[in-house]
PDB file of C-alpha atoms in Angstrom:
ATOM      1  CA  SER A   1      70.835  25.522  13.414  1.00 49.00           C
ATOM      2  CA  GLU A   2      69.657  23.110  16.683  1.00 56.00           C
ATOM      3  CA  LEU A   3      67.018  25.263  18.025  1.00 55.00           C
ATOM      4  CA  GLN A   4      65.371  24.082  21.475  1.00 56.00           C
ATOM      5  CA  ARG A   5      61.966  22.303  21.466  1.00 64.00           C
ATOM      6  CA  GLY A   6      58.651  25.236  22.766  1.00 64.00           C
ATOM      7  CA  TRP A   7      60.353  28.174  22.606  1.00 72.00           C
ATOM      8  CA  ARG A   8      58.419  31.401  20.476  1.00 86.00           C
ATOM      9  CA  LEU A   9      59.382  33.724  18.419  1.00 89.00           C
ATOM     10  CA  VAL A  10      56.371  36.463  18.049  1.00 93.00           C
ATOM     11  CA  ILE A  11      57.269  38.752  14.999  1.00 93.00           C
ATOM     12  CA  VAL A  12      55.275  42.230  15.177  1.00 94.00           C
ATOM     13  CA  ARG A  13      55.375  44.319  11.595  1.00 92.00           C
ATOM     14  CA  ARG A  14      55.926  48.386  13.046  1.00 94.00           C
ATOM     15  CA  GLY A  15      53.369  50.409  13.084  1.00 91.00           C
ATOM     16  CA  ALA A  16      52.332  52.936   9.871  1.00 89.00           C
ATOM     17  CA  ALA A  17      55.861  54.930   9.247  1.00 90.00           C
ATOM     18  CA  ASP A  18      56.147  58.349   8.197  1.00 81.00           C
ATOM     19  CA  ARG A  19      54.270  59.611   4.892  1.00 64.00           C
ATOM     20  CA  LYS A  20      57.604  60.040   3.767  1.00 60.00           C
ATOM     21  CA  ALA A  21      59.012  57.002   4.722  1.00 61.00           C
ATOM     22  CA  GLU A  22      56.040  55.036   3.370  1.00 67.00           C
ATOM     23  CA  ASP A  23      56.723  56.769  -0.256  1.00 80.00           C
ATOM     24  CA  THR A  24      60.469  56.384  -0.368  1.00 85.00           C
ATOM     25  CA  LEU A  25      63.085  53.967   0.977  1.00 86.00           C
ATOM     26  CA  GLY A  26      63.442  55.082   4.224  1.00 85.00           C
ATOM     27  CA  GLY A  27      66.496  53.689   5.287  1.00 89.00           C
ATOM     28  CA  HIS A  28      69.518  54.269   7.685  1.00 89.00           C
ATOM     29  CA  LEU A  29      69.120  57.728   6.784  1.00 89.00           C
ATOM     30  CA  THR A  30      65.893  58.820   6.394  1.00 88.00           C
ATOM     31  CA  CYS A  31      63.867  56.760   8.827  1.00 89.00           C
ATOM     32  CA  LYS A  32      61.429  59.501  10.269  1.00 89.00           C
ATOM     33  CA  GLY A  33      59.299  56.977  12.816  1.00 92.00           C
ATOM     34  CA  LEU A  34      56.220  56.400  12.874  1.00 94.00           C
ATOM     35  CA  THR A  35      53.254  58.290  12.539  1.00 92.00           C
ATOM     36  CA  LYS A  36      49.886  59.502  15.045  1.00 95.00           C
ATOM     37  CA  HIS A  37      48.261  56.999  13.065  1.00 94.00           C
ATOM     38  CA  GLY A  38      51.265  54.313  13.734  1.00 95.00           C
ATOM     39  CA  ARG A  39      51.547  55.206  16.989  1.00 96.00           C
ATOM     40  CA  ARG A  40      47.934  54.683  17.460  1.00 96.00           C
ATOM     41  CA  GLN A  41      47.419  51.042  15.478  1.00 96.00           C
ATOM     42  CA  VAL A  42      50.623  50.214  18.080  1.00 97.00           C
ATOM     43  CA  GLU A  43      48.993  51.068  20.941  1.00 98.00           C
ATOM     44  CA  ALA A  44      46.015  49.070  20.366  1.00 97.00           C
ATOM     45  CA  LEU A  45      48.038  46.167  19.726  1.00 97.00           C
ATOM     46  CA  ALA A  46      49.534  46.793  23.526  1.00 97.00           C
ATOM     47  CA  ASN A  47      46.540  46.434  24.895  1.00 97.00           C
ATOM     48  CA  ARG A  48      45.128  44.156  23.021  1.00 97.00           C
ATOM     49  CA  LEU A  49      47.980  41.615  24.412  1.00 96.00           C
ATOM     50  CA  GLU A  50      47.566  43.391  27.769  1.00 96.00           C
ATOM     51  CA  ARG A  51      44.059  42.607  27.748  1.00 97.00           C
ATOM     52  CA  THR A  52      44.921  38.714  26.618  1.00 96.00           C
ATOM     53  CA  GLY A  53      47.711  38.077  28.143  1.00 95.00           C
ATOM     54  CA  GLU A  54      49.118  36.199  24.880  1.00 93.00           C
ATOM     55  CA  MET A  55      52.138  37.464  25.098  1.00 94.00           C
ATOM     56  CA  LYS A  56      52.622  37.063  28.724  1.00 93.00           C
ATOM     57  CA  GLY A  57      55.846  35.427  29.684  1.00 93.00           C
ATOM     58  CA  SER A  58      58.477  36.940  27.202  1.00 96.00           C
ATOM     59  CA  VAL A  59      61.309  37.085  28.247  1.00 96.00           C
ATOM     60  CA  ALA A  60      62.687  39.684  25.612  1.00 97.00           C
ATOM     61  CA  ILE A  61      61.926  42.327  22.677  1.00 98.00           C
ATOM     62  CA  TYR A  62      64.245  43.109  20.319  1.00 98.00           C
ATOM     63  CA  SER A  63      63.962  46.029  17.244  1.00 97.00           C
ATOM     64  CA  SER A  64      65.885  47.117  14.414  1.00 97.00           C
ATOM     65  CA  VAL A  65      67.816  50.005  15.047  1.00 97.00           C
ATOM     66  CA  LEU A  66      65.061  52.142  12.602  1.00 95.00           C
ATOM     67  CA  ALA A  67      63.442  54.599  14.545  1.00 94.00           C
ATOM     68  CA  ARG A  68      59.417  53.601  13.397  1.00 95.00           C
ATOM     69  CA  ALA A  69      60.360  49.674  14.356  1.00 96.00           C
ATOM     70  CA  VAL A  70      62.327  51.564  18.066  1.00 97.00           C
ATOM     71  CA  GLU A  71      58.959  53.491  18.166  1.00 97.00           C
ATOM     72  CA  THR A  72      56.836  50.187  18.046  1.00 97.00           C
ATOM     73  CA  ALA A  73      58.690  48.621  20.348  1.00 97.00           C
ATOM     74  CA  GLU A  74      58.820  50.772  23.152  1.00 98.00           C
ATOM     75  CA  ILE A  75      55.291  50.798  23.187  1.00 98.00           C
ATOM     76  CA  LEU A  76      55.015  47.697  23.681  1.00 98.00           C
ATOM     77  CA  ALA A  77      57.161  47.415  26.376  1.00 97.00           C
ATOM     78  CA  PRO A  78      55.265  48.249  28.858  1.00 97.00           C
ATOM     79  CA  VAL A  79      52.932  45.395  28.480  1.00 96.00           C
ATOM     80  CA  LEU A  80      55.578  42.807  27.835  1.00 96.00           C
ATOM     81  CA  GLY A  81      56.887  43.651  31.552  1.00 95.00           C
ATOM     82  CA  ASN A  82      59.307  46.619  30.752  1.00 96.00           C
ATOM     83  CA  LEU A  83      61.572  44.572  29.181  1.00 96.00           C
ATOM     84  CA  PRO A  84      64.413  47.067  27.647  1.00 97.00           C
ATOM     85  CA  VAL A  85      64.650  47.266  24.200  1.00 98.00           C
ATOM     86  CA  GLN A  86      67.370  45.418  22.509  1.00 98.00           C
ATOM     87  CA  GLN A  87      68.292  47.358  19.546  1.00 98.00           C
ATOM     88  CA  THR A  88      70.739  45.467  16.803  1.00 97.00           C
ATOM     89  CA  CYS A  89      70.715  46.306  12.843  1.00 96.00           C
ATOM     90  CA  ASP A  90      70.767  42.427  12.170  1.00 97.00           C
ATOM     91  CA  LEU A  91      67.176  42.989  12.165  1.00 97.00           C
ATOM     92  CA  CYS A  92      66.550  46.669  10.225  1.00 95.00           C
ATOM     93  CA  GLU A  93      64.929  46.093   6.165  1.00 93.00           C
ATOM     94  CA  ARG A  94      67.051  45.460   3.077  1.00 91.00           C
ATOM     95  CA  HIS A  95      69.813  48.409   3.254  1.00 95.00           C
ATOM     96  CA  VAL A  96      69.081  50.384  -0.041  1.00 93.00           C
ATOM     97  CA  GLY A  97      72.445  52.054  -0.184  1.00 95.00           C
ATOM     98  CA  GLU A  98      72.829  55.268  -2.125  1.00 95.00           C
ATOM     99  CA  ALA A  99      68.612  55.017  -2.530  1.00 94.00           C
ATOM    100  CA  ASP A 100      67.880  55.880   1.252  1.00 94.00           C
ATOM    101  CA  GLY A 101      65.391  58.608   0.442  1.00 92.00           C
ATOM    102  CA  MET A 102      64.660  58.013  -3.187  1.00 93.00           C
ATOM    103  CA  THR A 103      60.941  58.224  -4.269  1.00 91.00           C
ATOM    104  CA  TRP A 104      60.096  54.520  -5.800  1.00 88.00           C
ATOM    105  CA  THR A 105      59.546  56.648  -8.860  1.00 92.00           C
ATOM    106  CA  GLU A 106      63.104  58.210  -8.888  1.00 94.00           C
ATOM    107  CA  TYR A 107      64.465  54.840  -7.867  1.00 92.00           C
ATOM    108  CA  GLU A 108      62.504  53.357 -10.732  1.00 92.00           C
ATOM    109  CA  ALA A 109      64.048  55.181 -13.314  1.00 94.00           C
ATOM    110  CA  ARG A 110      67.483  55.358 -11.934  1.00 95.00           C
ATOM    111  CA  TYR A 111      68.195  52.172 -11.016  1.00 92.00           C
ATOM    112  CA  GLY A 112      65.156  50.256 -12.563  1.00 88.00           C
ATOM    113  CA  ALA A 113      62.152  47.902 -11.429  1.00 81.00           C
ATOM    114  CA  LEU A 114      63.093  45.159  -8.777  1.00 75.00           C
ATOM    115  CA  LYS A 115      60.672  42.546  -6.816  1.00 69.00           C
ATOM    116  CA  PRO A 116      62.277  40.777  -3.843  1.00 60.00           C
ATOM    117  CA  GLY A 117      63.934  37.426  -5.617  1.00 62.00           C
ATOM    118  CA  ASP A 118      64.185  39.900  -8.866  1.00 73.00           C
ATOM    119  CA  ALA A 119      68.018  39.653  -9.883  1.00 83.00           C
ATOM    120  CA  PRO A 120      68.876  38.266  -6.271  1.00 86.00           C
ATOM    121  CA  GLU A 121      72.367  38.795  -5.978  1.00 90.00           C
ATOM    122  CA  ARG A 122      71.683  42.577  -7.419  1.00 90.00           C
ATOM    123  CA  GLU A 123      71.934  44.894  -4.882  1.00 92.00           C
ATOM    124  CA  MET A 124      68.696  47.850  -4.295  1.00 89.00           C
ATOM    125  CA  ALA A 125      71.568  50.506  -4.962  1.00 93.00           C
ATOM    126  CA  PRO A 126      75.313  51.314  -4.594  1.00 96.00           C
ATOM    127  CA  GLY A 127      75.811  50.547  -0.807  1.00 95.00           C
ATOM    128  CA  GLY A 128      72.919  48.361  -0.836  1.00 94.00           C
ATOM    129  CA  GLU A 129      72.240  45.102  -0.130  1.00 94.00           C
ATOM    130  CA  SER A 130      71.078  41.967  -2.536  1.00 92.00           C
ATOM    131  CA  TRP A 131      67.733  40.525  -1.939  1.00 89.00           C
ATOM    132  CA  ILE A 132      70.588  37.594  -0.864  1.00 92.00           C
ATOM    133  CA  GLY A 133      72.424  39.003   1.162  1.00 94.00           C
ATOM    134  CA  PHE A 134      68.972  41.049   3.468  1.00 92.00           C
ATOM    135  CA  LEU A 135      67.476  36.899   3.056  1.00 92.00           C
ATOM    136  CA  ASP A 136      71.314  35.279   4.547  1.00 94.00           C
ATOM    137  CA  ARG A 137      71.994  39.065   7.367  1.00 96.00           C
ATOM    138  CA  ALA A 138      68.118  38.136   8.678  1.00 94.00           C
ATOM    139  CA  GLU A 139      67.934  34.835   8.730  1.00 93.00           C
ATOM    140  CA  ALA A 140      70.421  34.869  10.756  1.00 95.00           C
ATOM    141  CA  ALA A 141      69.596  37.059  12.792  1.00 96.00           C
ATOM    142  CA  LEU A 142      66.132  35.389  14.030  1.00 94.00           C
ATOM    143  CA  TYR A 143      68.212  32.037  14.904  1.00 92.00           C
ATOM    144  CA  ALA A 144      70.739  34.187  16.975  1.00 94.00           C
ATOM    145  CA  VAL A 145      67.819  35.930  18.832  1.00 94.00           C
ATOM    146  CA  MET A 146      66.422  31.989  19.293  1.00 91.00           C
ATOM    147  CA  ALA A 147      69.419  31.051  19.992  1.00 91.00           C
ATOM    148  CA  ARG A 148      70.093  32.977  22.977  1.00 93.00           C
ATOM    149  CA  HIS A 149      66.688  32.233  24.100  1.00 93.00           C
ATOM    150  CA  PRO A 150      66.182  28.188  23.687  1.00 89.00           C
ATOM    151  CA  GLY A 151      62.341  27.851  25.292  1.00 88.00           C
ATOM    152  CA  GLU A 152      60.720  30.896  25.904  1.00 92.00           C
ATOM    153  CA  LEU A 153      58.754  33.604  23.798  1.00 94.00           C
ATOM    154  CA  VAL A 154      60.595  36.313  22.573  1.00 96.00           C
ATOM    155  CA  VAL A 155      58.982  39.361  20.892  1.00 97.00           C
ATOM    156  CA  ILE A 156      60.926  41.255  17.396  1.00 97.00           C
ATOM    157  CA  ALA A 157      59.363  44.948  16.698  1.00 97.00           C
ATOM    158  CA  GLY A 158      60.770  44.474  13.198  1.00 94.00           C
ATOM    159  CA  HIS A 159      59.708  45.141   9.010  1.00 91.00           C
ATOM    160  CA  GLY A 160      57.108  42.908   6.540  1.00 88.00           C
ATOM    161  CA  GLY A 161      61.158  42.611   5.497  1.00 87.00           C
ATOM    162  CA  ILE A 162      61.603  40.046   7.864  1.00 89.00           C
ATOM    163  CA  VAL A 163      58.451  38.865   8.847  1.00 88.00           C
ATOM    164  CA  GLY A 164      59.073  38.436   5.144  1.00 84.00           C
ATOM    165  CA  THR A 165      62.661  36.396   5.782  1.00 86.00           C
ATOM    166  CA  SER A 166      61.424  34.269   8.399  1.00 87.00           C
ATOM    167  CA  MET A 167      58.966  32.548   5.742  1.00 83.00           C
ATOM    168  CA  VAL A 168      61.335  32.392   2.929  1.00 82.00           C
ATOM    169  CA  ARG A 169      64.280  30.581   4.594  1.00 81.00           C
ATOM    170  CA  PHE A 170      61.525  28.883   7.672  1.00 80.00           C
ATOM    171  CA  LEU A 171      59.773  27.646   5.291  1.00 75.00           C
ATOM    172  CA  GLU A 172      61.963  26.922   2.785  1.00 78.00           C
ATOM    173  CA  LEU A 173      60.312  28.013  -0.189  1.00 74.00           C
ATOM    174  CA  PRO A 174      62.314  27.812  -3.812  1.00 68.00           C
ATOM    175  CA  GLY A 175      63.741  30.431  -6.030  1.00 72.00           C
ATOM    176  CA  HIS A 176      64.728  32.847  -2.742  1.00 70.00           C
ATOM    177  CA  GLY A 177      60.860  33.428  -2.570  1.00 70.00           C
ATOM    178  CA  SER A 178      60.456  34.977  -5.856  1.00 68.00           C
ATOM    179  CA  HIS A 179      56.846  34.066  -5.895  1.00 63.00           C
ATOM    180  CA  LEU A 180      56.308  35.405  -2.502  1.00 66.00           C
ATOM    181  CA  ARG A 181      54.540  38.297  -2.870  1.00 62.00           C
ATOM    182  CA  GLY A 182      52.778  39.206   1.153  1.00 68.00           C
ATOM    183  CA  HIS A 183      52.426  42.538   2.285  1.00 73.00           C
ATOM    184  CA  PRO A 184      51.993  42.268   6.496  1.00 81.00           C
ATOM    185  CA  ASP A 185      49.464  45.152   7.735  1.00 84.00           C
ATOM    186  CA  ASN A 186      51.136  46.901   9.988  1.00 85.00           C
ATOM    187  CA  SER A 187      50.607  46.657  14.096  1.00 82.00           C
ATOM    188  CA  SER A 188      49.988  42.758  12.595  1.00 87.00           C
ATOM    189  CA  ILE A 189      51.909  39.390  14.540  1.00 88.00           C
TER     190      ILE A 189
END
């Protein structure tokens, strides 16, 4: 994709999610949003952004459709000029299919351990995404957002997987990023 110079895409990882979502595969059916602590994390970031003005001039804020990302975006929106939150499933975390709501222990007992980059063509569970499918979807979503806002500052309230995808694909990491084991902090930029 041909992109104009000067654009800035800022990805904010959502705040701490509902404890159940943290201990389970919290997908479309079971995501319960942010915890009180998660809301405080995002409020602290919003206060910082208001104080520093570092996101002044943002023209859009996007989020996935998962409650934890939507809440993050809604908390940030007032300090970004009350921009409307544009939601798209294309910015969701990796789709987990039938594993939605399972604990990680239950998941591994049923489907085996699966880290990003391992068996990159294998779906997480029936109805879920493969690692490559997720990378392709998320990369296309990021490029689509940038193409809609040439040369402008855009904020995405998203997930660790979206941060990882940006690194794997924009930096062209080998092996589909199979050696990347980063874990961005909640409410980090």
